CSV table of C-alpha atoms in Angstrom, one decimal:
chain,number,residue,atom,x,y,z
A,75,MET,CA,-16.1,19.3,-72.7
A,76,LYS,CA,-12.6,19.3,-71.3
A,77,LYS,CA,-12.9,23.0,-70.5
A,78,TRP,CA,-16.2,22.5,-68.6
A,79,TRP,CA,-14.6,19.5,-66.7
A,80,SER,CA,-11.6,21.6,-65.8
A,81,LEU,CA,-13.7,24.5,-64.6
A,82,LEU,CA,-15.8,22.1,-62.4
A,83,VAL,CA,-12.6,20.6,-60.8
A,84,LEU,CA,-11.3,24.1,-60.1
A,85,LEU,CA,-14.6,25.1,-58.6
A,86,VAL,CA,-14.8,22.0,-56.3
A,87,VAL,CA,-11.2,22.5,-55.2
A,88,GLY,CA,-11.9,26.2,-54.5
A,89,VAL,CA,-15.0,25.4,-52.4
A,90,LEU,CA,-13.1,22.7,-50.4
A,91,GLY,CA,-10.3,25.2,-49.8
A,92,LEU,CA,-12.7,27.8,-48.5
A,93,VAL,CA,-14.4,25.2,-46.2
A,94,GLY,CA,-11.0,24.2,-44.9
A,95,CYS,CA,-10.0,27.8,-44.1
A,96,THR,CA,-13.3,28.5,-42.4
A,97,SER,CA,-12.9,25.4,-40.2
A,98,SER,CA,-9.4,26.3,-39.1
A,99,GLU,CA,-10.2,29.9,-38.5
A,100,SER,CA,-13.4,29.3,-36.5
A,101,GLY,CA,-11.4,27.7,-33.7
A,102,GLY,CA,-8.7,30.4,-33.8
A,103,GLU,CA,-6.1,27.7,-33.6
A,104,GLU,CA,-3.4,26.5,-35.9
A,105,ASN,CA,-3.9,22.8,-36.8
A,106,ASP,CA,-0.9,20.6,-37.0
A,107,SER,CA,-2.0,17.6,-38.9
A,108,GLU,CA,-4.1,16.4,-41.7
A,109,GLY,CA,-6.7,15.3,-39.2
A,110,GLY,CA,-7.2,18.9,-38.0
A,111,GLN,CA,-5.6,18.1,-34.7
A,112,THR,CA,-4.0,20.8,-32.7
A,113,GLU,CA,-0.8,19.8,-30.9
A,114,ILE,CA,0.2,21.6,-27.7
A,115,THR,CA,3.3,21.3,-25.5
A,116,TYR,CA,2.8,21.0,-21.7
A,117,TYR,CA,5.9,21.7,-19.6
A,118,SER,CA,5.8,20.4,-16.0
A,119,PHE,CA,8.0,20.0,-12.9
A,120,SER,CA,5.6,18.4,-10.4
A,121,ALA,CA,5.0,15.2,-12.2
A,122,THR,CA,8.6,14.0,-12.2
A,123,PRO,CA,9.8,11.6,-10.9
A,124,ASN,CA,6.9,10.1,-8.9
A,125,TYR,CA,3.8,11.0,-10.9
A,126,GLU,CA,4.7,10.6,-14.5
A,127,ASP,CA,2.3,7.7,-15.0
A,128,VAL,CA,-0.5,9.6,-13.3
A,129,LEU,CA,0.1,12.6,-15.7
A,130,ALA,CA,0.1,10.2,-18.6
A,131,ASP,CA,-3.4,8.9,-17.5
A,132,ILE,CA,-4.6,12.5,-17.1
A,133,VAL,CA,-3.4,13.4,-20.6
A,134,THR,CA,-5.1,10.3,-22.1
A,135,ALA,CA,-8.4,11.3,-20.4
A,136,PHE,CA,-8.1,14.8,-21.7
A,137,GLU,CA,-7.4,13.6,-25.3
A,138,GLU,CA,-10.3,11.2,-25.2
A,139,GLU,CA,-12.5,14.2,-24.2
A,140,ASN,CA,-10.9,16.5,-26.7
A,141,PRO,CA,-9.9,14.3,-29.8
A,142,ASN,CA,-8.9,17.4,-31.8
A,143,ILE,CA,-6.1,18.2,-29.3
A,144,LYS,CA,-2.9,16.3,-28.7
A,145,VAL,CA,-0.8,17.0,-25.6
A,146,ASN,CA,2.9,16.5,-25.8
A,147,THR,CA,4.4,16.5,-22.3
A,148,GLU,CA,7.9,17.6,-21.4
A,149,LEU,CA,9.1,17.1,-17.8
A,150,THR,CA,12.0,18.7,-16.0
A,151,ALA,CA,13.0,18.4,-12.3
A,152,TYR,CA,12.1,21.4,-10.2
A,153,GLN,CA,15.7,22.5,-9.5
A,154,ASP,CA,16.3,23.0,-13.2
A,155,TYR,CA,12.8,23.9,-14.3
A,156,PHE,CA,12.6,27.7,-14.0
A,157,THR,CA,16.1,28.2,-15.5
A,158,LYS,CA,15.1,26.2,-18.5
A,159,LEU,CA,11.7,27.8,-18.8
A,160,GLN,CA,13.2,31.3,-18.7
A,161,THR,CA,15.6,30.3,-21.4
A,162,ARG,CA,12.9,29.0,-23.6
A,163,ILE,CA,10.7,32.1,-23.2
A,164,ALA,CA,13.7,34.4,-23.8
A,165,GLY,CA,14.5,32.4,-27.0
A,166,GLY,CA,11.0,32.6,-28.4
A,167,ASN,CA,10.4,28.9,-27.8
A,168,ALA,CA,8.0,29.0,-24.9
A,169,PRO,CA,5.8,25.9,-24.2
A,170,ASP,CA,2.1,26.4,-25.1
A,171,VAL,CA,1.1,25.7,-21.5
A,172,PHE,CA,3.4,25.3,-18.5
A,173,GLU,CA,3.3,24.8,-14.8
A,174,LEU,CA,4.0,27.7,-12.3
A,175,ASN,CA,4.1,27.6,-8.5
A,176,TYR,CA,2.6,30.7,-6.9
A,177,GLU,CA,5.9,32.1,-5.8
A,178,ASN,CA,7.0,32.5,-9.4
A,179,PHE,CA,3.6,33.2,-10.9
A,180,VAL,CA,3.5,36.9,-10.2
A,181,GLN,CA,7.0,37.4,-11.6
A,182,TYR,CA,5.9,35.8,-14.9
A,183,ALA,CA,2.5,37.6,-15.0
A,184,SER,CA,4.1,41.0,-14.4
A,185,LYS,CA,6.5,40.6,-17.3
A,186,GLY,CA,3.7,39.9,-19.8
A,187,THR,CA,4.7,36.4,-20.6
A,188,LEU,CA,1.3,34.9,-19.7
A,189,ALA,CA,-1.9,34.9,-21.6
A,190,ASP,CA,-4.9,36.6,-20.1
A,191,LEU,CA,-7.5,33.8,-19.6
A,192,SER,CA,-10.3,35.9,-18.3
A,193,THR,CA,-12.4,36.0,-21.5
A,194,MET,CA,-12.0,32.3,-22.3
A,195,ILE,CA,-13.1,31.5,-18.7
A,196,GLU,CA,-16.2,33.7,-19.1
A,197,GLU,CA,-17.1,32.1,-22.4
A,198,ASP,CA,-16.4,28.5,-21.2
A,199,GLU,CA,-19.7,26.8,-20.5
A,200,ASN,CA,-17.9,23.8,-19.1
A,201,PHE,CA,-15.9,25.6,-16.5
A,202,ASP,CA,-17.3,27.2,-13.4
A,203,PRO,CA,-14.9,28.9,-11.0
A,204,LYS,CA,-17.2,27.9,-8.2
A,205,GLN,CA,-15.9,24.3,-8.7
A,206,LEU,CA,-12.7,25.6,-7.0
A,207,ASN,CA,-11.9,27.0,-3.7
A,208,GLN,CA,-12.3,30.7,-4.5
A,209,GLU,CA,-9.2,31.9,-2.6
A,210,ALA,CA,-7.0,29.3,-4.4
A,211,PHE,CA,-8.6,30.3,-7.8
A,212,LYS,CA,-8.1,34.0,-7.2
A,213,ALA,CA,-4.4,33.4,-6.2
A,214,TYR,CA,-3.6,33.2,-9.9
A,215,GLN,CA,-5.0,36.6,-10.7
A,216,PHE,CA,-2.8,39.6,-11.4
A,217,GLU,CA,-4.1,43.1,-11.6
A,218,GLY,CA,-7.7,41.8,-11.7
A,219,LYS,CA,-7.2,39.3,-14.6
A,220,GLN,CA,-6.8,35.6,-14.6
A,221,TYR,CA,-3.4,34.6,-15.8
A,222,GLY,CA,-3.3,31.0,-14.4
A,223,MET,CA,-5.4,28.1,-13.3
A,224,VAL,CA,-4.7,26.6,-9.9
A,225,GLU,CA,-4.3,22.8,-10.0
A,226,SER,CA,-3.1,21.8,-6.6
A,227,PHE,CA,-2.2,23.2,-3.2
A,228,SER,CA,-0.7,22.5,0.2
A,229,ASN,CA,-0.5,24.5,3.4
A,230,VAL,CA,0.8,24.7,7.0
A,231,LEU,CA,-1.2,23.7,10.1
A,232,THR,CA,-0.7,23.3,13.8
A,233,PHE,CA,0.4,19.6,14.5
A,234,TYR,CA,0.0,18.6,18.1
A,235,ASN,CA,1.0,15.6,20.3
A,236,LYS,CA,-2.2,14.5,22.1
A,237,ASP,CA,-0.3,12.5,24.6
A,238,LEU,CA,1.7,15.5,25.8
A,239,PHE,CA,-1.4,17.6,26.0
A,240,ASP,CA,-3.2,15.0,28.1
A,241,LYS,CA,-0.1,14.6,30.3
A,242,ALA,CA,-0.1,18.4,31.0
A,243,GLY,CA,-3.9,18.5,31.4
A,244,VAL,CA,-4.3,21.0,28.6
A,245,ASP,CA,-7.3,21.1,26.2
A,246,TYR,CA,-6.5,20.4,22.6
A,247,PRO,CA,-6.3,23.4,20.2
A,248,THR,CA,-9.5,24.7,18.7
A,249,GLU,CA,-10.3,26.9,15.7
A,250,ASP,CA,-10.6,29.9,18.1
A,251,TRP,CA,-7.2,29.5,19.5
A,252,THR,CA,-5.1,32.7,19.8
A,253,TRP,CA,-1.4,33.3,20.4
A,254,GLU,CA,-2.1,33.7,24.1
A,255,ASP,CA,-3.9,30.3,24.2
A,256,GLU,CA,-1.0,28.5,22.4
A,257,LEU,CA,1.6,30.2,24.7
A,258,ALA,CA,-0.3,29.2,27.8
A,259,ALA,CA,-0.6,25.6,26.6
A,260,ALA,CA,3.1,25.5,25.6
A,261,GLU,CA,4.2,26.7,29.0
A,262,LYS,CA,2.3,23.8,30.7
A,263,ILE,CA,3.7,21.2,28.3
A,264,THR,CA,7.3,22.4,28.5
A,265,ASP,CA,9.4,20.1,30.6
A,266,GLU,CA,13.0,21.3,30.8
A,267,GLU,CA,14.4,18.3,32.7
A,268,ASN,CA,13.2,15.9,30.0
A,269,ASN,CA,14.0,18.2,27.0
A,270,VAL,CA,10.3,18.6,26.1
A,271,TRP,CA,9.1,21.9,24.6
A,272,GLY,CA,5.6,23.2,24.2
A,273,THR,CA,5.8,24.5,20.6
A,274,TYR,CA,8.1,25.1,17.7
A,275,ALA,CA,8.1,27.2,14.5
A,276,PRO,CA,11.2,28.4,12.6
A,277,VAL,CA,12.2,32.0,13.2
A,278,THR,CA,12.7,32.7,9.5
A,279,MET,CA,11.1,34.8,6.8
A,280,ASN,CA,8.9,31.9,5.6
A,281,GLU,CA,7.2,31.8,8.9
A,282,TYR,CA,7.4,35.6,9.7
A,283,PHE,CA,5.3,37.0,6.9
A,284,LYS,CA,2.4,34.7,8.1
A,285,ILE,CA,2.9,35.5,11.8
A,286,ALA,CA,2.9,39.2,10.9
A,287,ALA,CA,-0.4,38.7,9.0
A,288,GLN,CA,-1.8,37.0,12.0
A,289,ASN,CA,-1.3,40.3,13.8
A,290,GLY,CA,-2.6,42.5,11.1
A,291,GLY,CA,0.9,43.3,9.8
A,292,ASN,CA,2.5,43.2,6.4
A,293,LEU,CA,6.0,43.6,5.1
A,294,PHE,CA,5.1,45.6,2.0
A,295,ASP,CA,2.2,47.9,1.1
A,296,GLN,CA,0.0,47.4,-2.0
A,297,ASP,CA,2.5,49.2,-4.2
A,298,GLY,CA,5.3,47.0,-3.1
A,299,ASN,CA,7.0,49.5,-0.8
A,300,PRO,CA,8.7,48.1,2.4
A,301,THR,CA,6.6,48.5,5.6
A,302,VAL,CA,8.5,46.0,7.8
A,303,ASP,CA,9.4,48.5,10.5
A,304,LYS,CA,6.1,49.0,12.1
A,305,GLU,CA,4.4,48.1,15.4
A,306,GLU,CA,2.3,45.1,14.2
A,307,ASN,CA,5.4,43.5,12.7
A,308,LEU,CA,7.5,44.2,15.8
A,309,GLU,CA,4.9,42.4,18.0
A,310,ALA,CA,5.0,39.5,15.6
A,311,LEU,CA,8.8,39.2,15.7
A,312,ASN,CA,8.8,39.5,19.5
A,313,TYR,CA,6.2,36.7,19.7
A,314,MET,CA,8.5,34.5,17.7
A,315,VAL,CA,11.8,35.3,19.4
A,316,ASP,CA,10.4,35.5,23.0
A,317,LYS,CA,9.2,31.9,22.8
A,318,VAL,CA,12.8,30.9,22.5
A,319,ASN,CA,14.7,33.5,24.6
A,320,GLU,CA,12.1,34.6,27.2
A,321,SER,CA,9.6,31.9,28.0
A,322,GLY,CA,11.7,29.0,26.7
A,323,VAL,CA,8.8,27.1,25.3
A,324,SER,CA,10.6,26.7,22.0
A,325,PRO,CA,14.0,25.1,21.6
A,326,SER,CA,16.9,27.3,20.7
A,327,PRO,CA,19.2,26.3,17.7
A,328,ALA,CA,21.7,25.0,20.2
A,329,GLU,CA,19.1,22.9,22.0
A,330,MET,CA,18.0,21.4,18.7
A,331,SER,CA,21.6,20.2,18.2
A,332,GLY,CA,21.1,20.0,14.4
A,333,GLN,CA,18.0,18.0,14.6
A,334,ALA,CA,15.1,18.7,12.4
A,335,PRO,CA,11.8,19.8,14.1
A,336,ALA,CA,10.1,16.8,12.6
A,337,ASP,CA,12.6,14.6,14.4
A,338,LEU,CA,11.9,16.3,17.7
A,339,PHE,CA,8.1,15.9,17.1
A,340,LEU,CA,8.5,12.2,16.4
A,341,ASN,CA,10.7,11.8,19.5
A,342,GLY,CA,7.8,13.1,21.6
A,343,GLN,CA,9.8,16.3,22.4
A,344,LEU,CA,7.4,18.9,21.0
A,345,GLY,CA,3.8,19.5,22.1
A,346,ILE,CA,3.2,21.5,18.9
A,347,VAL,CA,5.1,21.9,15.6
A,348,HIS,CA,4.0,24.2,12.8
A,349,THR,CA,4.7,22.5,9.5
A,350,GLY,CA,3.1,21.5,6.2
A,351,ILE,CA,0.5,18.9,5.4
A,352,TRP,CA,3.2,17.1,3.3
A,353,MET,CA,4.3,15.7,6.7
A,354,PHE,CA,1.2,13.6,7.2
A,355,ASP,CA,2.8,10.5,5.7
A,356,ALA,CA,6.1,11.0,7.7
A,357,PHE,CA,4.2,11.2,11.0
A,358,LYS,CA,1.6,8.4,10.3
A,359,ASP,CA,3.6,5.8,12.3
A,360,ALA,CA,4.3,8.1,15.3
A,361,SER,CA,4.3,6.2,18.6
A,362,PHE,CA,1.7,8.7,20.1
A,363,GLU,CA,-1.6,10.1,19.2
A,364,TRP,CA,-1.5,13.3,17.2
A,365,ASP,CA,-3.8,15.6,15.2
A,366,VAL,CA,-3.9,18.9,13.4
A,367,ALA,CA,-5.7,22.2,13.9
A,368,LEU,CA,-5.9,25.6,12.4
A,369,GLU,CA,-3.1,28.0,13.3
A,370,ALA,CA,-3.6,30.3,16.2
A,371,GLY,CA,-4.0,34.0,15.4
A,372,ASN,CA,-3.7,37.2,17.3
A,373,THR,CA,-5.9,39.9,15.7
A,374,GLN,CA,-6.8,37.6,12.8
A,375,LYS,CA,-6.2,34.2,11.3
A,376,ALA,CA,-3.6,33.6,8.5
A,377,HIS,CA,-2.4,30.4,6.9
A,378,HIS,CA,0.4,29.6,4.5
A,379,PHE,CA,-0.6,28.7,1.0
A,380,PHE,CA,1.6,26.9,-1.5
A,381,ALA,CA,0.1,26.2,-4.9
A,382,ASN,CA,0.9,24.9,-8.4
A,383,GLY,CA,-1.0,26.1,-11.4
A,384,LEU,CA,-1.0,26.1,-15.2
A,385,ALA,CA,-0.4,29.2,-17.3
A,386,VAL,CA,-0.7,29.7,-21.1
A,387,SER,CA,2.1,31.4,-23.0
A,388,ALA,CA,1.2,34.9,-24.2
A,389,ASP,CA,3.0,34.0,-27.5
A,390,THR,CA,1.3,30.8,-28.4
A,391,ASP,CA,-1.0,30.7,-31.4
A,392,LYS,CA,-2.8,27.8,-29.7
A,393,LYS,CA,-4.3,29.6,-26.8
A,394,GLU,CA,-7.7,28.0,-27.0
A,395,ALA,CA,-6.3,24.4,-26.9
A,396,ALA,CA,-3.8,25.3,-24.2
A,397,TYR,CA,-6.6,26.9,-22.1
A,398,LYS,CA,-8.7,23.8,-22.4
A,399,PHE,CA,-5.9,21.7,-21.1
A,400,ALA,CA,-5.2,24.1,-18.2
A,401,ALA,CA,-8.9,24.2,-17.3
A,402,PHE,CA,-9.0,20.4,-17.4
A,403,MET,CA,-6.0,20.1,-15.1
A,404,SER,CA,-7.6,22.6,-12.7
A,405,ALA,CA,-11.2,21.5,-12.3
A,406,SER,CA,-11.8,18.1,-13.9
A,407,GLU,CA,-13.3,15.7,-11.4
A,408,GLU,CA,-11.3,12.9,-13.1
A,409,VAL,CA,-8.1,14.7,-12.5
A,410,ALA,CA,-9.0,15.4,-8.9
A,411,LYS,CA,-9.8,11.7,-8.3
A,412,LEU,CA,-6.5,10.6,-9.7
A,413,ARG,CA,-4.7,13.2,-7.6
A,414,VAL,CA,-6.4,12.0,-4.4
A,415,GLU,CA,-6.0,8.3,-5.2
A,416,ASN,CA,-2.3,8.8,-5.8
A,417,SER,CA,-1.6,11.4,-3.1
A,418,TRP,CA,-0.3,13.8,-5.8
A,419,GLU,CA,-0.8,17.0,-3.9
A,420,LEU,CA,-4.4,18.2,-3.3
A,421,PRO,CA,-6.9,19.4,-5.9
A,422,ALA,CA,-8.4,22.8,-5.1
A,423,ILE,CA,-11.9,21.6,-6.0
A,424,THR,CA,-14.8,21.9,-3.5
A,425,ASN,CA,-16.6,18.6,-4.4
A,426,GLU,CA,-16.7,16.9,-1.1
A,427,ASP,CA,-17.6,13.5,-2.6
A,428,ILE,CA,-14.3,13.4,-4.4
A,429,LEU,CA,-12.3,14.7,-1.4
A,430,GLN,CA,-14.0,12.3,1.0
A,431,PRO,CA,-11.4,9.4,0.6
A,432,TYR,CA,-8.7,12.0,1.5
A,433,LEU,CA,-10.7,13.2,4.5
A,434,GLU,CA,-11.3,9.7,5.7
A,435,GLN,CA,-7.7,8.8,6.0
A,436,THR,CA,-6.2,8.9,9.4
A,437,PRO,CA,-4.1,10.2,11.1
A,438,PRO,CA,-4.8,13.0,11.4
A,439,GLU,CA,-8.5,12.9,12.2
A,440,ASN,CA,-9.1,16.6,11.5
A,441,ARG,CA,-8.1,16.7,7.8
A,442,GLN,CA,-10.9,19.1,7.2
A,443,ALA,CA,-8.6,21.7,8.7
A,444,VAL,CA,-6.6,21.5,5.5
A,445,PHE,CA,-9.5,23.0,3.5
A,446,ASN,CA,-10.7,25.3,6.2
A,447,ALA,CA,-7.3,27.0,6.3
A,448,LEU,CA,-7.8,28.1,2.7
A,449,ASP,CA,-10.4,30.6,3.9
A,450,THR,CA,-7.6,32.6,5.6
A,451,LEU,CA,-4.7,32.0,3.4
A,452,VAL,CA,-1.8,34.5,3.2
A,453,LEU,CA,0.4,34.7,0.1
A,454,PRO,CA,4.1,35.4,0.1
A,455,PRO,CA,4.9,39.1,-0.8
A,456,ALA,CA,5.0,39.5,-4.6
A,457,VAL,CA,8.2,41.6,-4.9
A,458,ASP,CA,11.4,41.3,-7.0
A,459,ASN,CA,14.5,39.8,-5.5
A,460,TRP,CA,12.4,37.8,-3.0
A,461,SER,CA,15.3,35.4,-2.4
A,462,LYS,CA,17.7,38.2,-1.5
A,463,ILE,CA,15.2,39.8,0.8
A,464,SER,CA,14.5,36.4,2.5
A,465,ASP,CA,18.2,35.7,3.0
A,466,VAL,CA,18.9,39.1,4.7
A,467,THR,CA,15.9,38.7,6.9
A,468,ASN,CA,17.0,35.3,8.1
A,469,GLN,CA,20.5,36.7,8.8
A,470,GLU,CA,19.0,39.5,10.9
A,471,PHE,CA,16.6,37.2,12.8
A,472,GLU,CA,19.6,35.0,13.8
A,473,LYS,CA,21.1,38.0,15.4
A,474,ALA,CA,17.9,38.6,17.4
A,475,LEU,CA,17.9,34.9,18.5
A,476,ASN,CA,21.5,35.1,19.6
A,477,GLY,CA,21.0,38.3,21.5
A,478,ASP,CA,23.3,40.3,19.3
A,479,LYS,CA,20.6,42.8,18.3
A,480,THR,CA,17.3,43.9,19.6
A,481,THR,CA,14.2,43.1,17.6
A,482,GLU,CA,13.6,46.9,17.1
A,483,ASP,CA,17.0,47.3,15.6
A,484,VAL,CA,16.5,44.2,13.4
A,485,LEU,CA,13.4,45.7,11.8
A,486,LYS,CA,15.0,49.1,11.3
A,487,THR,CA,17.9,47.4,9.5
A,488,LEU,CA,15.5,45.3,7.4
A,489,GLN,CA,13.6,48.4,6.4
A,490,SER,CA,16.8,49.9,5.1
A,491,GLU,CA,17.9,46.7,3.5
A,492,TYR,CA,14.6,46.1,1.7
A,493,GLU,CA,14.6,49.6,0.3
A,494,GLN,CA,18.2,49.1,-1.0
A,495,ILE,CA,17.5,45.7,-2.5
A,496,LEU,CA,14.4,46.9,-4.3
A,497,SER,CA,16.2,49.9,-5.7
A,498,GLU,CA,18.9,47.8,-7.3
């Protein structure tokens, strides 16, 4: 009798063991607790210090929807984030899912540190890429595969002082505006005696790659080879520099006297300033009427695009759970509502009902331009040593502004410098 009882116990234990193995393997994930719950680590910079409570609410909502997954959040300030992330990845201790801004996304994707999410997206019945702005969604693709999920974005628009436009008898900017239209308006608004200028945009690399794109130019070809010394780019640089040195519709560095362009705009000294939508709150109490519009183009439109997204570590054995959280952060309507309610950047979703509260806030009246600009976004060049290339570009542009070098010579120098930096 004892032998039969022992055999029965062994049989039951064996069957339970097989069931347990099958349950674990079917999800392709490693469970961490007796309850079969998978724990993942999410590493973020954008939540701290102002949105930690909002992120906690988001995590709670995700865990309620996915009771078999627990999310442990780790937050680090932006200035230290990428150094620490790189150290963790190099040490074989990468977080399961982590935040990446677009500027750094390509670098991480190209080094094989990110998981390819393409198949999981295709098989996910709950995630439809059409929920997202397609340009923003595709921004996190590398070599045709999806290596990240866009979660939020911001961009740059044309901010204009309606009072100065009215005083000069100039029509407000429209979506069809060209460089010529903006220059003509700026010339009428500029009032030298009262230190009022028609328009301002920084003469720096961050502005230049967008202006070049507005003229059909680019600084690198598809293979990453420098192409800065060409006619389209020269016309773009001349457009930027001539507004300061030739037509005088933009203030020179000396005329700005160390003031920020935002200060000049709030002082009523700029008809137009090209800046980011993060300035909406700073300008809301301006003493004059203002609004925003799409950027003017020359041969085509082009708008800056700044984005944050989530990527899954290529080394994690919890890819499925990590992907689910990344997809939730990207396209969940609940997350989008929390972001809009708390002004925590903008979700890249297309659901107008959720975005309506944001669109109804004024000023500016034309908040729809924020989303329309996504149709013509331009991304920063994805090359190594971007910071070094950006620094040398700004140094050369300063020589052009000071009259120490022609714009032609500046671009020839930059062509040589870019080639040297990329060969290092």
